[in-house]
Every structure is written in C-alpha cells, then in structure tokens.
CSV table of C-alpha atoms and ligand atoms in Angstrom, one decimal:
chain,number,residue,atom,x,y,z
A,1,MET,CA,0.0,0.0,0.0
A,2,GLN,CA,1.4,3.4,-1.0
A,3,ALA,CA,1.7,6.1,1.7
A,4,ASP,CA,-0.6,8.3,-0.5
A,5,SER,CA,-3.5,5.8,-0.5
A,6,LEU,CA,-3.7,5.8,3.3
A,7,PRO,CA,-6.9,7.6,4.7
A,8,GLU,CA,-6.1,11.2,5.7
A,9,ALA,CA,-8.4,10.9,8.6
A,10,LEU,CA,-6.4,7.9,9.9
A,11,VAL,CA,-3.1,9.9,9.5
A,12,GLU,CA,-4.6,13.0,11.2
A,13,LEU,CA,-5.8,10.9,14.3
A,14,LEU,CA,-2.5,8.9,14.6
A,15,ALA,CA,-0.6,12.4,14.5
A,16,ALA,CA,-2.8,13.8,17.2
A,17,ALA,CA,-4.2,11.0,19.4
A,18,ARG,CA,-3.6,11.4,23.1
A,19,ALA,CA,-3.6,7.6,23.5
A,20,VAL,CA,-2.8,4.9,21.0
A,21,ALA,CA,-3.2,1.2,21.6
A,22,VAL,CA,-2.1,-1.7,19.2
A,23,LEU,CA,-3.2,-5.3,19.3
A,24,THR,CA,-1.1,-7.6,17.4
A,25,GLY,CA,-1.1,-11.3,16.3
A,26,SER,CA,1.2,-13.7,14.4
A,27,GLY,CA,0.6,-11.9,11.2
A,28,VAL,CA,3.0,-9.2,12.4
A,29,SER,CA,5.8,-11.8,12.7
A,30,ALA,CA,5.0,-13.6,9.4
A,31,GLU,CA,7.3,-11.7,7.4
A,32,SER,CA,10.2,-12.5,9.9
A,33,GLY,CA,9.6,-16.1,8.9
A,34,ILE,CA,7.6,-17.2,11.9
A,35,PRO,CA,4.5,-19.3,11.0
A,36,THR,CA,1.0,-17.9,11.9
A,37,PHE,CA,-1.6,-20.2,13.3
A,38,ARG,CA,-4.5,-20.2,10.8
A,39,ASP,CA,-3.1,-19.6,7.5
A,40,ALA,CA,-3.9,-22.5,5.2
A,41,LEU,CA,-1.0,-25.0,4.8
A,42,THR,CA,1.6,-22.9,6.7
A,43,GLY,CA,-0.1,-22.1,10.0
A,44,HIS,CA,0.7,-24.2,13.0
A,45,TRP,CA,-2.9,-25.2,13.5
A,46,ALA,CA,-3.1,-26.3,9.8
A,47,ARG,CA,-0.3,-28.7,10.4
A,48,PHE,CA,-0.8,-29.7,14.0
A,49,ASP,CA,-3.7,-30.5,16.3
A,50,PRO,CA,-3.7,-27.6,18.9
A,51,TYR,CA,-5.3,-30.0,21.4
A,52,GLU,CA,-2.4,-32.3,21.1
A,53,LEU,CA,0.1,-29.6,21.8
A,54,ALA,CA,-1.3,-26.4,23.4
A,55,THR,CA,-3.4,-27.5,26.4
A,56,PRO,CA,-2.4,-28.6,30.0
A,57,GLN,CA,-3.9,-32.0,29.2
A,58,ALA,CA,-1.6,-32.5,26.3
A,59,PHE,CA,1.4,-31.5,28.5
A,60,GLY,CA,0.1,-34.0,31.1
A,61,ARG,CA,-0.3,-36.8,28.5
A,62,ASP,CA,3.1,-36.2,26.8
A,63,PRO,CA,5.3,-33.7,28.3
A,64,ALA,CA,8.3,-34.6,26.2
A,65,ARG,CA,6.4,-34.0,23.0
A,66,VAL,CA,5.0,-30.8,24.0
A,67,THR,CA,8.1,-29.3,25.4
A,68,GLU,CA,10.1,-30.3,22.4
A,69,TRP,CA,7.7,-28.6,20.1
A,70,TYR,CA,7.6,-25.4,22.1
A,71,ASP,CA,11.6,-25.4,22.5
A,72,GLN,CA,11.9,-25.9,18.8
A,73,ARG,CA,9.7,-22.9,18.2
A,74,ARG,CA,11.7,-20.9,20.7
A,75,LEU,CA,14.9,-21.7,18.9
A,76,ALA,CA,13.5,-20.9,15.7
A,77,CYS,CA,12.3,-17.6,17.0
A,78,LEU,CA,15.9,-16.7,18.1
A,79,GLN,CA,17.0,-17.3,14.5
A,80,CYS,CA,14.4,-14.7,13.1
A,81,ARG,CA,14.7,-11.0,13.2
A,82,PRO,CA,12.1,-8.4,13.8
A,83,ASN,CA,10.8,-7.0,10.4
A,84,ALA,CA,9.8,-3.5,9.2
A,85,GLY,CA,6.4,-3.9,10.7
A,86,HIS,CA,7.8,-4.4,14.3
A,87,ALA,CA,10.1,-1.5,13.7
A,88,ALA,CA,7.4,0.8,12.7
A,89,LEU,CA,5.4,0.0,15.8
A,90,THR,CA,8.5,1.0,17.9
A,91,GLU,CA,8.7,4.2,15.9
A,92,ILE,CA,5.0,4.9,16.6
A,93,GLU,CA,5.5,4.3,20.4
A,94,GLY,CA,8.3,6.8,20.3
A,95,HIS,CA,6.5,9.5,18.4
A,96,VAL,CA,3.3,9.1,20.6
A,97,GLU,CA,5.2,9.2,23.8
A,98,GLY,CA,7.6,11.8,22.6
A,99,ARG,CA,4.6,14.3,22.4
A,100,GLY,CA,3.4,13.3,25.9
A,101,GLY,CA,0.8,10.9,24.6
A,102,ARG,CA,0.0,7.2,26.0
A,103,PHE,CA,1.0,4.1,24.1
A,104,LEU,CA,0.5,0.4,24.9
A,105,LEU,CA,1.3,-2.5,22.5
A,106,VAL,CA,-0.8,-5.5,23.5
A,107,THR,CA,0.5,-8.7,21.7
A,108,GLN,CA,-1.0,-12.1,21.4
A,109,ASN,CA,2.5,-13.2,20.2
A,110,VAL,CA,5.0,-15.3,22.2
A,111,ASP,CA,8.0,-14.8,20.0
A,112,GLY,CA,9.6,-11.9,21.6
A,113,LEU,CA,10.2,-10.0,18.4
A,114,HIS,CA,8.4,-6.8,19.6
A,115,GLN,CA,10.8,-6.4,22.3
A,116,ARG,CA,13.7,-7.2,20.3
A,117,ALA,CA,12.5,-4.4,17.8
A,118,GLY,CA,12.7,-2.0,20.8
A,119,SER,CA,9.1,-1.7,21.9
A,120,ARG,CA,8.9,-1.0,25.6
A,121,ARG,CA,5.2,-0.3,26.4
A,122,ILE,CA,4.1,-4.0,26.0
A,123,VAL,CA,2.0,-6.5,27.5
A,124,GLU,CA,2.1,-10.2,26.3
A,125,LEU,CA,-1.5,-11.6,26.8
A,126,HIS,CA,-0.4,-15.2,25.9
A,127,GLY,CA,3.0,-15.3,27.7
A,128,SER,CA,6.3,-15.9,26.0
A,129,LEU,CA,8.4,-18.8,24.6
A,130,HIS,CA,11.3,-17.3,26.5
A,131,ASP,CA,9.9,-17.7,29.9
A,132,TRP,CA,9.8,-21.4,31.1
A,133,ARG,CA,8.9,-22.4,34.5
A,134,CYS,CA,8.5,-25.6,36.6
A,135,SER,CA,4.9,-27.3,36.4
A,136,GLY,CA,5.6,-28.3,40.1
A,137,CYS,CA,7.1,-25.5,42.0
A,138,ALA,CA,7.0,-22.7,39.4
A,139,ALA,CA,10.7,-21.9,39.6
A,140,SER,CA,11.9,-20.1,36.4
A,141,MET,CA,14.3,-21.8,34.3
A,142,THR,CA,17.4,-20.0,32.8
A,143,LEU,CA,17.3,-20.3,29.1
A,144,ALA,CA,20.3,-20.4,26.6
A,145,ASP,CA,20.3,-20.6,22.8
A,146,GLU,CA,20.8,-24.3,23.1
A,147,PRO,CA,18.0,-27.0,22.9
A,148,LEU,CA,16.4,-27.9,26.4
A,149,SER,CA,16.8,-31.5,25.6
A,150,PRO,CA,16.5,-34.2,26.9
A,151,TYR,CA,12.7,-33.5,26.9
A,152,PRO,CA,10.9,-32.7,29.1
A,153,PRO,CA,13.5,-30.4,30.9
A,154,ARG,CA,13.4,-31.1,34.7
A,155,CYS,CA,13.3,-28.6,37.5
A,156,ARG,CA,16.7,-28.6,39.3
A,157,ALA,CA,14.7,-27.8,42.5
A,158,CYS,CA,12.0,-30.5,42.5
A,159,GLY,CA,12.5,-32.6,39.4
A,160,GLN,CA,9.1,-31.9,38.0
A,161,PRO,CA,8.8,-31.2,34.2
A,162,VAL,CA,9.4,-27.7,33.2
A,163,ARG,CA,6.9,-26.0,30.9
A,164,PRO,CA,6.9,-23.0,28.5
A,165,GLY,CA,5.5,-19.9,29.9
A,166,VAL,CA,2.8,-19.5,27.3
A,167,VAL,CA,-0.9,-19.5,27.8
A,168,TRP,CA,-2.6,-22.8,26.7
A,169,PHE,CA,-6.2,-23.2,25.6
A,170,GLY,CA,-8.3,-23.5,28.8
A,171,GLU,CA,-5.9,-21.4,30.9
A,172,MET,CA,-6.5,-17.9,32.2
A,173,LEU,CA,-4.6,-15.0,30.7
A,174,PRO,CA,-2.0,-13.1,32.9
A,175,ARG,CA,-4.4,-11.1,35.0
A,176,ASP,CA,-2.2,-7.9,35.1
A,177,ALA,CA,-1.5,-7.9,31.4
A,178,PHE,CA,-5.2,-8.3,30.4
A,179,ALA,CA,-6.3,-5.7,33.0
A,180,ALA,CA,-3.7,-3.1,31.4
A,181,ALA,CA,-4.9,-4.1,28.0
A,182,GLU,CA,-8.5,-3.6,28.9
A,183,SER,CA,-7.7,-0.3,30.7
A,184,MET,CA,-5.8,1.0,27.7
A,185,VAL,CA,-8.3,0.3,25.0
A,186,GLN,CA,-11.1,1.9,26.9
A,187,GLN,CA,-9.1,5.1,27.1
A,188,ALA,CA,-7.4,5.0,23.5
A,189,ASP,CA,-8.4,7.4,20.8
A,190,LEU,CA,-7.0,4.8,18.2
A,191,LEU,CA,-6.6,1.1,18.2
A,192,LEU,CA,-4.5,-0.5,15.5
A,193,VAL,CA,-5.3,-4.2,15.1
A,194,VAL,CA,-2.5,-5.7,13.2
A,195,GLY,CA,-2.0,-9.3,11.9
A,196,THR,CA,-4.6,-11.2,13.9
A,197,SER,CA,-7.5,-13.2,12.6
A,198,GLY,CA,-9.6,-11.9,15.6
A,199,LEU,CA,-10.9,-15.5,16.4
A,200,VAL,CA,-9.4,-16.2,19.9
A,201,HIS,CA,-11.0,-14.8,22.9
A,202,PRO,CA,-10.5,-12.9,25.3
A,203,ALA,CA,-7.9,-11.2,23.3
A,204,ALA,CA,-10.2,-10.5,20.4
A,205,GLY,CA,-12.8,-9.1,22.7
A,206,LEU,CA,-10.5,-6.1,23.3
A,207,VAL,CA,-11.6,-4.9,19.9
A,208,ASP,CA,-15.2,-5.0,21.1
A,209,LEU,CA,-14.4,-3.2,24.2
A,210,ALA,CA,-12.5,-0.6,22.2
A,211,MET,CA,-15.4,0.1,19.9
A,212,ASP,CA,-17.8,0.2,22.6
A,213,SER,CA,-15.6,2.8,24.4
A,214,GLY,CA,-15.7,5.0,21.3
A,215,CYS,CA,-12.2,4.3,20.2
A,216,ALA,CA,-11.5,4.4,16.5
A,217,CYS,CA,-10.2,1.1,15.1
A,218,CYS,CA,-8.0,0.3,12.2
A,219,GLN,CA,-7.4,-3.2,10.9
A,220,ILE,CA,-4.2,-4.0,9.1
A,221,ASN,CA,-4.4,-7.6,7.8
A,222,LEU,CA,-3.6,-9.7,4.8
A,223,GLU,CA,-7.3,-10.8,4.6
A,224,PRO,CA,-10.6,-10.0,6.0
A,225,THR,CA,-11.6,-10.9,9.7
A,226,PRO,CA,-15.0,-11.1,11.5
A,227,TYR,CA,-14.1,-7.5,12.7
A,228,THR,CA,-13.7,-6.1,9.1
A,229,SER,CA,-17.2,-4.8,8.7
A,230,CYS,CA,-17.1,-2.8,12.0
A,231,MET,CA,-13.7,-1.3,11.7
A,232,ARG,CA,-13.4,2.6,11.0
A,233,TRP,CA,-10.7,1.6,8.6
A,234,CYS,CA,-9.4,-1.6,7.0
A,235,LEU,CA,-5.9,-1.6,5.4
A,236,GLN,CA,-5.7,-5.1,3.5
A,237,GLY,CA,-2.2,-5.9,3.1
A,238,ALA,CA,1.2,-6.8,4.7
A,239,ALA,CA,2.0,-5.4,7.9
A,240,GLY,CA,5.6,-4.9,7.1
A,241,THR,CA,4.6,-2.7,4.1
A,242,ILE,CA,1.5,-0.8,5.4
A,243,LEU,CA,2.9,0.2,9.0
A,244,PRO,CA,6.1,1.9,7.6
A,245,SER,CA,3.9,3.6,5.0
A,246,LEU,CA,1.6,5.0,7.8
A,247,VAL,CA,4.7,6.1,9.9
A,248,ARG,CA,6.2,7.9,6.7
A,249,LYS,CA,2.9,9.5,5.9
A,250,THR,CA,2.2,10.7,9.4
A,251,TRP,CA,5.6,11.7,10.6
A,252,GLY,CA,7.8,11.9,7.3
A,253,ASP,CA,11.1,10.5,7.7
A,254,SER,CA,11.8,12.1,11.0
A,255,SER,CA,12.7,9.8,13.9
A,256,PRO,CA,10.8,9.9,17.1
A,257,ALA,CA,12.0,12.3,19.7
B,301,LIG,P1,-3.9,-16.3,13.1
B,301,LIG,O1,-3.1,-17.4,12.4
B,301,LIG,O2,-5.2,-16.8,13.6
B,301,LIG,O3,-4.3,-15.1,12.2
B,301,LIG,C1,-3.1,-14.5,11.7
B,301,LIG,C2,-3.7,-13.4,10.8
B,301,LIG,O4,-2.5,-12.6,10.3
B,301,LIG,C3,-4.5,-13.8,9.6
B,301,LIG,O5,-5.6,-13.1,9.5
B,301,LIG,C4,-3.6,-13.6,8.4
B,301,LIG,O6,-4.4,-13.3,7.2
B,301,LIG,C5,-2.8,-12.4,8.9
B,301,LIG,N1,-1.4,-12.2,8.3
B,301,LIG,C6,-0.6,-13.2,7.9
B,301,LIG,N2,0.5,-12.6,7.4
B,301,LIG,C7,0.4,-11.2,7.5
B,301,LIG,C8,1.1,-10.1,7.3
B,301,LIG,N3,2.4,-10.2,6.8
B,301,LIG,N4,0.7,-8.9,7.4
B,301,LIG,C9,-0.5,-8.7,7.9
B,301,LIG,N5,-1.4,-9.8,8.4
B,301,LIG,C10,-0.8,-11.0,8.1
B,301,LIG,O7,-3.1,-15.8,14.4
B,301,LIG,P2,-3.5,-15.0,15.5
B,301,LIG,O8,-4.6,-14.3,15.2
B,301,LIG,O9,-2.3,-14.4,16.1
B,301,LIG,O10,-3.1,-18.4,20.9
B,301,LIG,O11,-4.0,-16.2,16.6
B,301,LIG,C11,-4.5,-15.8,17.8
B,301,LIG,C12,-4.1,-16.8,18.9
B,301,LIG,O12,-4.5,-18.1,18.4
B,301,LIG,C13,-2.4,-17.0,19.1
B,301,LIG,O13,-2.1,-16.1,20.0
B,301,LIG,C14,-2.5,-18.4,19.7
B,301,LIG,C15,-3.4,-19.1,18.7
B,301,LIG,O14,-3.9,-20.3,19.2
B,301,LIG,C16,-2.5,-19.2,21.8
B,301,LIG,O15,-1.6,-19.9,21.6
B,301,LIG,C17,-3.3,-19.1,23.2
C-alpha cells in the first residue's frame, strides 16, 4: 500500500491521538519467517492439532512431545529478526510518547520480536516462549540458545517437568496484562489491530471493548476478519509494508524524539 493511499483521517488521528493502543497477532511476525496459526498450509494449526500440543492435558499426557515442540519454536524465533512492521510499531510508540501521549502494545504473540525491535510499552497476553517455569514449584528456568533437551526439561529444585510460559487453551490470561490491555483500549483514541484473525477470545474481545468505548479502530491484515465490517478503517495488505507507510505519511522521515 502506498503512503498516498492511506486515509487522511487515519493519519490525522495518529498524529494527534492522546492515547494509541495496538493489538498484534502472529501476522505481524509472518514476514520474519515465523508461522502464523491459521493460515492454510503454513499455519501451526493447519499442520498440528492444537489440542495435542497447546493444552494442559496435552502436556500432562506427553510432556516430552509438548516441550520439544515449544522449544523448537523458541529456538526458531531466536534465528528470526524483527521486520519493518515491528520497527514501525516501535517508531509509533516513540512519536506518541515523545509528544506526551500514551501508548500500549498488546500482543498475542509469544515470539519476543516486539521487544527485540525496541518496543517498551508492551503486554504479552499469551505469555512468552522465552519464559519457562517448573510445572511443580513454578521456579523459573534459565534459558540459553541451546535446546532444552532431554525433553521434558526437569526442574533442578524439585525434579518436575518444566513447561513453556505460554498460555494454553483453557488457561487464564495473565491477569495484570489483560487488565492493563482492557484499561488502555477503553481510554485510547485509536486502536491499530495488526495481523490477527480476531478469532481467539478474550484477546479479540479487546476490539469490541475499544469500539464500545468510542475508540476508532483500524485493521491492518492480509485478509478480512470477523471485525472487518465494523472497523473505522481496513487496510488490507502486509503489516511490514503498511505500517512503515503509515509512519512515513504521519511523521515523514523524522525519527521519534
Ligand atoms: P492467526 O493465524 O489466527 O491469524 C493471523 C492473521 O494474520 C491472519 O488473518 C492472516 O491473514 C494475517 N497475516 C498473515 N501474514 C500477514 C502479514 N504479513 N501482514 C498482516 N497480516 C498477516 O493468528 P492469531 O490471530 O495471532 O493463541 O492467533 C491468535 C491466537 O490463536 C494465538 O495467539 C494463539 C493461537 O492459538 C494461543 O496460543 C493461546
């Protein structure tokens, strides 16, 4: 998408908004080489059964298989680099905060690429591949760039299997992270919804909450989602192209303060 085809009203709002929230999904990391979940053929859930890998029951049944799958994802993420979409979100944070505004990046992603791109105001609704804890005593495990094999890794303190610090289906989201996200979208003037199918709740419900609170919402996604029809703006395309165009059109080539 060329910068000149971006809606003027969106650019004006982004330039002036007192509070900007962003909700990202795996689509923002796709251009870094990290699979999404539901894209046909390439998505994790197109190739694996989530109920065999992403539930507490799956971990209980086969902790070795589950921990190996997550550890392979963790190591793969370490080989990937943030893309231009991640960098653009870091710039937006800098510009908004540089003018005294409030910014919060709410991500469903567990890959850590937003942090590596320099985003600071961030909450991870679904945890992180880079935080592992004991399933027994909850002790944190120190990670290296090496595989955690033999699987499942065992807690040095109590010997129980160590699990990835991601939220599995059927588990509660981190309370503080979700509360911060709810509070922000209720106060935001603009919510950018980037690279998510909008199918997984309660994360997707943040869009409903934002809209009910009068926040203008803009979807940036490769394909339509259930929220497409109720968005103020829908920019269909790659996040790594659209987000940098949006930053250029809003702030030119000036770097954040
Ligand atoms: P999905 O795979 O459901 O959706 C990814 C969305 O990103 C799709 O709508 C794609 O069209 C879009 N997309 C792909 N590449 C893109 C690109 N380069 N630019 C912009 N959009 C692109 O993944 P999520 O919505 O993130 O939860 O899934 C939400 C949650 O479901 C995940 O956090 C995970 C999963 O089960 C847990 O693990 C708890």
